[in-house]
PDB file of C-alpha atoms in Angstrom:
ATOM      1  CA  UNK A   1     -77.916  -8.869  -4.561  1.00  0.00           C
ATOM      2  CA  UNK A   2     -76.773  -6.041  -5.508  1.00  0.00           C
ATOM      3  CA  UNK A   3     -77.356  -4.677  -9.646  1.00  0.00           C
ATOM      4  CA  UNK A   4     -74.711  -2.711 -11.462  1.00  0.00           C
ATOM      5  CA  UNK A   5     -75.870  -0.546 -14.240  1.00  0.00           C
ATOM      6  CA  UNK A   6     -73.020   1.234 -16.751  1.00  0.00           C
ATOM      7  CA  UNK A   7     -73.741   3.912 -18.058  1.00  0.00           C
ATOM      8  CA  UNK A   8     -70.996   6.466 -21.163  1.00  0.00           C
ATOM      9  CA  UNK A   9     -69.985   4.676 -23.274  1.00  0.00           C
ATOM     10  CA  UNK A  10     -68.945   5.706 -26.869  1.00  0.00           C
ATOM     11  CA  UNK A  11     -66.603   6.475 -29.928  1.00  0.00           C
ATOM     12  CA  UNK A  12     -64.450   9.306 -29.484  1.00  0.00           C
ATOM     13  CA  UNK A  13     -61.362   9.800 -31.109  1.00  0.00           C
ATOM     14  CA  UNK A  14     -57.695   9.484 -30.080  1.00  0.00           C
ATOM     15  CA  UNK A  15     -57.288  11.739 -27.421  1.00  0.00           C
ATOM     16  CA  UNK A  16     -60.760  11.823 -25.973  1.00  0.00           C
ATOM     17  CA  UNK A  17     -62.055  11.758 -23.209  1.00  0.00           C
ATOM     18  CA  UNK A  18     -64.977   9.959 -21.505  1.00  0.00           C
ATOM     19  CA  UNK A  19     -66.461   9.565 -18.170  1.00  0.00           C
ATOM     20  CA  UNK A  20     -68.096   5.850 -17.626  1.00  0.00           C
ATOM     21  CA  UNK A  21     -70.806   6.210 -14.733  1.00  0.00           C
ATOM     22  CA  UNK A  22     -71.463   2.605 -12.783  1.00  0.00           C
ATOM     23  CA  UNK A  23     -74.546   3.113 -10.837  1.00  0.00           C
ATOM     24  CA  UNK A  24     -75.316   0.372  -7.422  1.00  0.00           C
ATOM     25  CA  UNK A  25     -79.371  -0.533  -6.017  1.00  0.00           C
ATOM     26  CA  UNK A  26     -79.447  -3.607  -4.012  1.00  0.00           C
ATOM     27  CA  UNK A  27     -77.396  -4.396  -1.225  1.00  0.00           C
ATOM     28  CA  UNK A  28     -74.816  -1.880  -1.678  1.00  0.00           C
ATOM     29  CA  UNK A  29     -73.134  -1.875   1.695  1.00  0.00           C
ATOM     30  CA  UNK A  30     -71.908  -5.740   1.424  1.00  0.00           C
ATOM     31  CA  UNK A  31     -69.852  -4.086  -1.407  1.00  0.00           C
ATOM     32  CA  UNK A  32     -65.761  -3.450  -0.148  1.00  0.00           C
ATOM     33  CA  UNK A  33     -64.014  -2.314  -3.436  1.00  0.00           C
ATOM     34  CA  UNK A  34     -65.904  -1.765  -6.987  1.00  0.00           C
ATOM     35  CA  UNK A  35     -63.616  -2.085  -9.649  1.00  0.00           C
ATOM     36  CA  UNK A  36     -63.778  -0.693 -13.149  1.00  0.00           C
ATOM     37  CA  UNK A  37     -62.472  -3.871 -16.286  1.00  0.00           C
ATOM     38  CA  UNK A  38     -62.878  -3.882 -19.805  1.00  0.00           C
ATOM     39  CA  UNK A  39     -63.048  -6.863 -22.650  1.00  0.00           C
ATOM     40  CA  UNK A  40     -60.654  -5.254 -25.777  1.00  0.00           C
ATOM     41  CA  UNK A  41     -62.459  -6.176 -28.855  1.00  0.00           C
ATOM     42  CA  UNK A  42     -61.083  -9.198 -30.765  1.00  0.00           C
ATOM     43  CA  UNK A  43     -59.926 -10.766 -27.589  1.00  0.00           C
ATOM     44  CA  UNK A  44     -59.425 -14.712 -28.571  1.00  0.00           C
ATOM     45  CA  UNK A  45     -59.568 -15.606 -24.511  1.00  0.00           C
ATOM     46  CA  UNK A  46     -61.893 -13.126 -23.921  1.00  0.00           C
ATOM     47  CA  UNK A  47     -60.356 -12.066 -20.403  1.00  0.00           C
ATOM     48  CA  UNK A  48     -61.479  -8.790 -18.778  1.00  0.00           C
ATOM     49  CA  UNK A  49     -58.442  -6.345 -18.532  1.00  0.00           C
ATOM     50  CA  UNK A  50     -58.462  -5.135 -14.645  1.00  0.00           C
ATOM     51  CA  UNK A  51     -58.188  -1.484 -15.129  1.00  0.00           C
ATOM     52  CA  UNK A  52     -59.113   0.345 -11.928  1.00  0.00           C
ATOM     53  CA  UNK A  53     -60.544   0.110  -8.247  1.00  0.00           C
ATOM     54  CA  UNK A  54     -61.429   2.236  -5.756  1.00  0.00           C
ATOM     55  CA  UNK A  55     -62.331   0.753  -2.025  1.00  0.00           C
ATOM     56  CA  UNK A  56     -65.475   2.502  -1.295  1.00  0.00           C
ATOM     57  CA  UNK A  57     -64.988   2.904   2.801  1.00  0.00           C
ATOM     58  CA  UNK A  58     -61.810   5.378   2.882  1.00  0.00           C
ATOM     59  CA  UNK A  59     -61.663   6.121  -1.404  1.00  0.00           C
ATOM     60  CA  UNK A  60     -58.348   3.635  -2.046  1.00  0.00           C
ATOM     61  CA  UNK A  61     -57.556   3.440  -6.067  1.00  0.00           C
ATOM     62  CA  UNK A  62     -55.340   1.672  -7.598  1.00  0.00           C
ATOM     63  CA  UNK A  63     -54.648   1.539 -11.534  1.00  0.00           C
ATOM     64  CA  UNK A  64     -52.857  -0.870 -14.310  1.00  0.00           C
ATOM     65  CA  UNK A  65     -49.981   1.047 -15.520  1.00  0.00           C
ATOM     66  CA  UNK A  66     -51.433   1.147 -18.659  1.00  0.00           C
ATOM     67  CA  UNK A  67     -53.647   3.783 -18.143  1.00  0.00           C
ATOM     68  CA  UNK A  68     -52.426   5.272 -14.836  1.00  0.00           C
ATOM     69  CA  UNK A  69     -52.292   9.067 -14.961  1.00  0.00           C
ATOM     70  CA  UNK A  70     -54.772   8.687 -17.958  1.00  0.00           C
ATOM     71  CA  UNK A  71     -58.242   7.499 -16.232  1.00  0.00           C
ATOM     72  CA  UNK A  72     -59.261   8.919 -13.058  1.00  0.00           C
ATOM     73  CA  UNK A  73     -61.730   6.488 -10.957  1.00  0.00           C
ATOM     74  CA  UNK A  74     -63.872   8.046  -8.074  1.00  0.00           C
ATOM     75  CA  UNK A  75     -66.993   7.713  -6.511  1.00  0.00           C
ATOM     76  CA  UNK A  76     -69.813   9.911  -5.016  1.00  0.00           C
ATOM     77  CA  UNK A  77     -71.575   7.845  -2.038  1.00  0.00           C
ATOM     78  CA  UNK A  78     -74.052  10.168  -1.824  1.00  0.00           C
ATOM     79  CA  UNK A  79     -75.956   8.560  -5.228  1.00  0.00           C
ATOM     80  CA  UNK A  80     -74.499   5.494  -4.970  1.00  0.00           C
ATOM     81  CA  UNK A  81     -72.189   6.192  -7.788  1.00  0.00           C
ATOM     82  CA  UNK A  82     -69.120   4.976  -9.612  1.00  0.00           C
ATOM     83  CA  UNK A  83     -67.634   7.028 -11.698  1.00  0.00           C
ATOM     84  CA  UNK A  84     -64.280   5.974 -14.343  1.00  0.00           C
ATOM     85  CA  UNK A  85     -62.651   9.595 -16.054  1.00  0.00           C
ATOM     86  CA  UNK A  86     -60.975   8.479 -19.988  1.00  0.00           C
ATOM     87  CA  UNK A  87     -58.418  11.563 -21.073  1.00  0.00           C
ATOM     88  CA  UNK A  88     -56.318  10.923 -23.272  1.00  0.00           C
ATOM     89  CA  UNK A  89     -57.735   8.473 -25.068  1.00  0.00           C
ATOM     90  CA  UNK A  90     -56.352   5.524 -27.242  1.00  0.00           C
ATOM     91  CA  UNK A  91     -57.340   3.569 -29.467  1.00  0.00           C
ATOM     92  CA  UNK A  92     -56.456   0.116 -27.154  1.00  0.00           C
ATOM     93  CA  UNK A  93     -58.580   1.614 -25.861  1.00  0.00           C
ATOM     94  CA  UNK A  94     -60.919   0.481 -27.173  1.00  0.00           C
ATOM     95  CA  UNK A  95     -63.450  -2.143 -25.324  1.00  0.00           C
ATOM     96  CA  UNK A  96     -66.280  -3.416 -24.019  1.00  0.00           C
ATOM     97  CA  UNK A  97     -66.684  -1.559 -19.709  1.00  0.00           C
ATOM     98  CA  UNK A  98     -67.344  -3.495 -16.696  1.00  0.00           C
ATOM     99  CA  UNK A  99     -68.199  -2.717 -13.418  1.00  0.00           C
ATOM    100  CA  UNK A 100     -67.536  -4.798 -10.669  1.00  0.00           C
ATOM    101  CA  UNK A 101     -68.545  -5.046  -6.807  1.00  0.00           C
ATOM    102  CA  UNK A 102     -66.451  -6.420  -4.671  1.00  0.00           C
ATOM    103  CA  UNK A 103     -67.936  -7.652  -0.792  1.00  0.00           C
ATOM    104  CA  UNK A 104     -67.180  -7.517   2.584  1.00  0.00           C
ATOM    105  CA  UNK A 105     -63.632 -10.342   3.386  1.00  0.00           C
ATOM    106  CA  UNK A 106     -62.971  -9.830  -0.177  1.00  0.00           C
ATOM    107  CA  UNK A 107     -59.368  -8.581  -1.791  1.00  0.00           C
ATOM    108  CA  UNK A 108     -59.876  -5.672  -3.340  1.00  0.00           C
ATOM    109  CA  UNK A 109     -57.286  -6.018  -6.844  1.00  0.00           C
ATOM    110  CA  UNK A 110     -57.796  -5.729 -10.441  1.00  0.00           C
ATOM    111  CA  UNK A 111     -58.350  -9.607 -10.805  1.00  0.00           C
ATOM    112  CA  UNK A 112     -61.779  -9.895 -12.318  1.00  0.00           C
ATOM    113  CA  UNK A 113     -61.958 -13.320  -9.166  1.00  0.00           C
ATOM    114  CA  UNK A 114     -62.286 -10.852  -6.312  1.00  0.00           C
ATOM    115  CA  UNK A 115     -65.372 -10.109  -8.067  1.00  0.00           C
ATOM    116  CA  UNK A 116     -68.746 -11.330  -7.669  1.00  0.00           C
ATOM    117  CA  UNK A 117     -71.884  -8.897  -8.937  1.00  0.00           C
ATOM    118  CA  UNK A 118     -71.148  -7.449 -11.973  1.00  0.00           C
ATOM    119  CA  UNK A 119     -72.696  -4.979 -14.303  1.00  0.00           C
ATOM    120  CA  UNK A 120     -73.628  -4.897 -18.445  1.00  0.00           C
ATOM    121  CA  UNK A 121     -70.625  -4.094 -19.544  1.00  0.00           C
ATOM    122  CA  UNK A 122     -70.740  -0.232 -21.752  1.00  0.00           C
ATOM    123  CA  UNK A 123     -69.045   0.083 -25.215  1.00  0.00           C
ATOM    124  CA  UNK A 124     -65.707   2.748 -25.958  1.00  0.00           C
ATOM    125  CA  UNK A 125     -64.561   2.717 -29.223  1.00  0.00           C
ATOM    126  CA  UNK A 126     -61.916   5.045 -30.110  1.00  0.00           C
ATOM    127  CA  UNK A 127     -60.261   5.934 -32.858  1.00  0.00           C
ATOM    128  CA  UNK A 128     -57.350   7.469 -34.361  1.00  0.00           C
TER     129      UNK A 128
END
């Protein structure tokens, strides 16, 4: 089993910054990639949008076009923590942010189906 715990959410104004953390515990050696997803408020389909992922072994990353150049995903292997630094926040970045873990043999992507374990989420609110 793998457990994920997000933190760092909060309320900021347009243009502000936040840094989210995702602490990993359990069988972390099974993880091949980690992703951040978000669920926008009032989303009728409750569909989570992939924001970024990182491959844990080589540190390669990928971002959604909507956040490219503003968000940075990183990891600290020693503390088993994945971060999402968010700069230049906009109101459309508001939502519940989840981290997720994909296991060995999986496909690193921004699709929810490629992830096995999920955290409970942390709320980000950006006001204009």
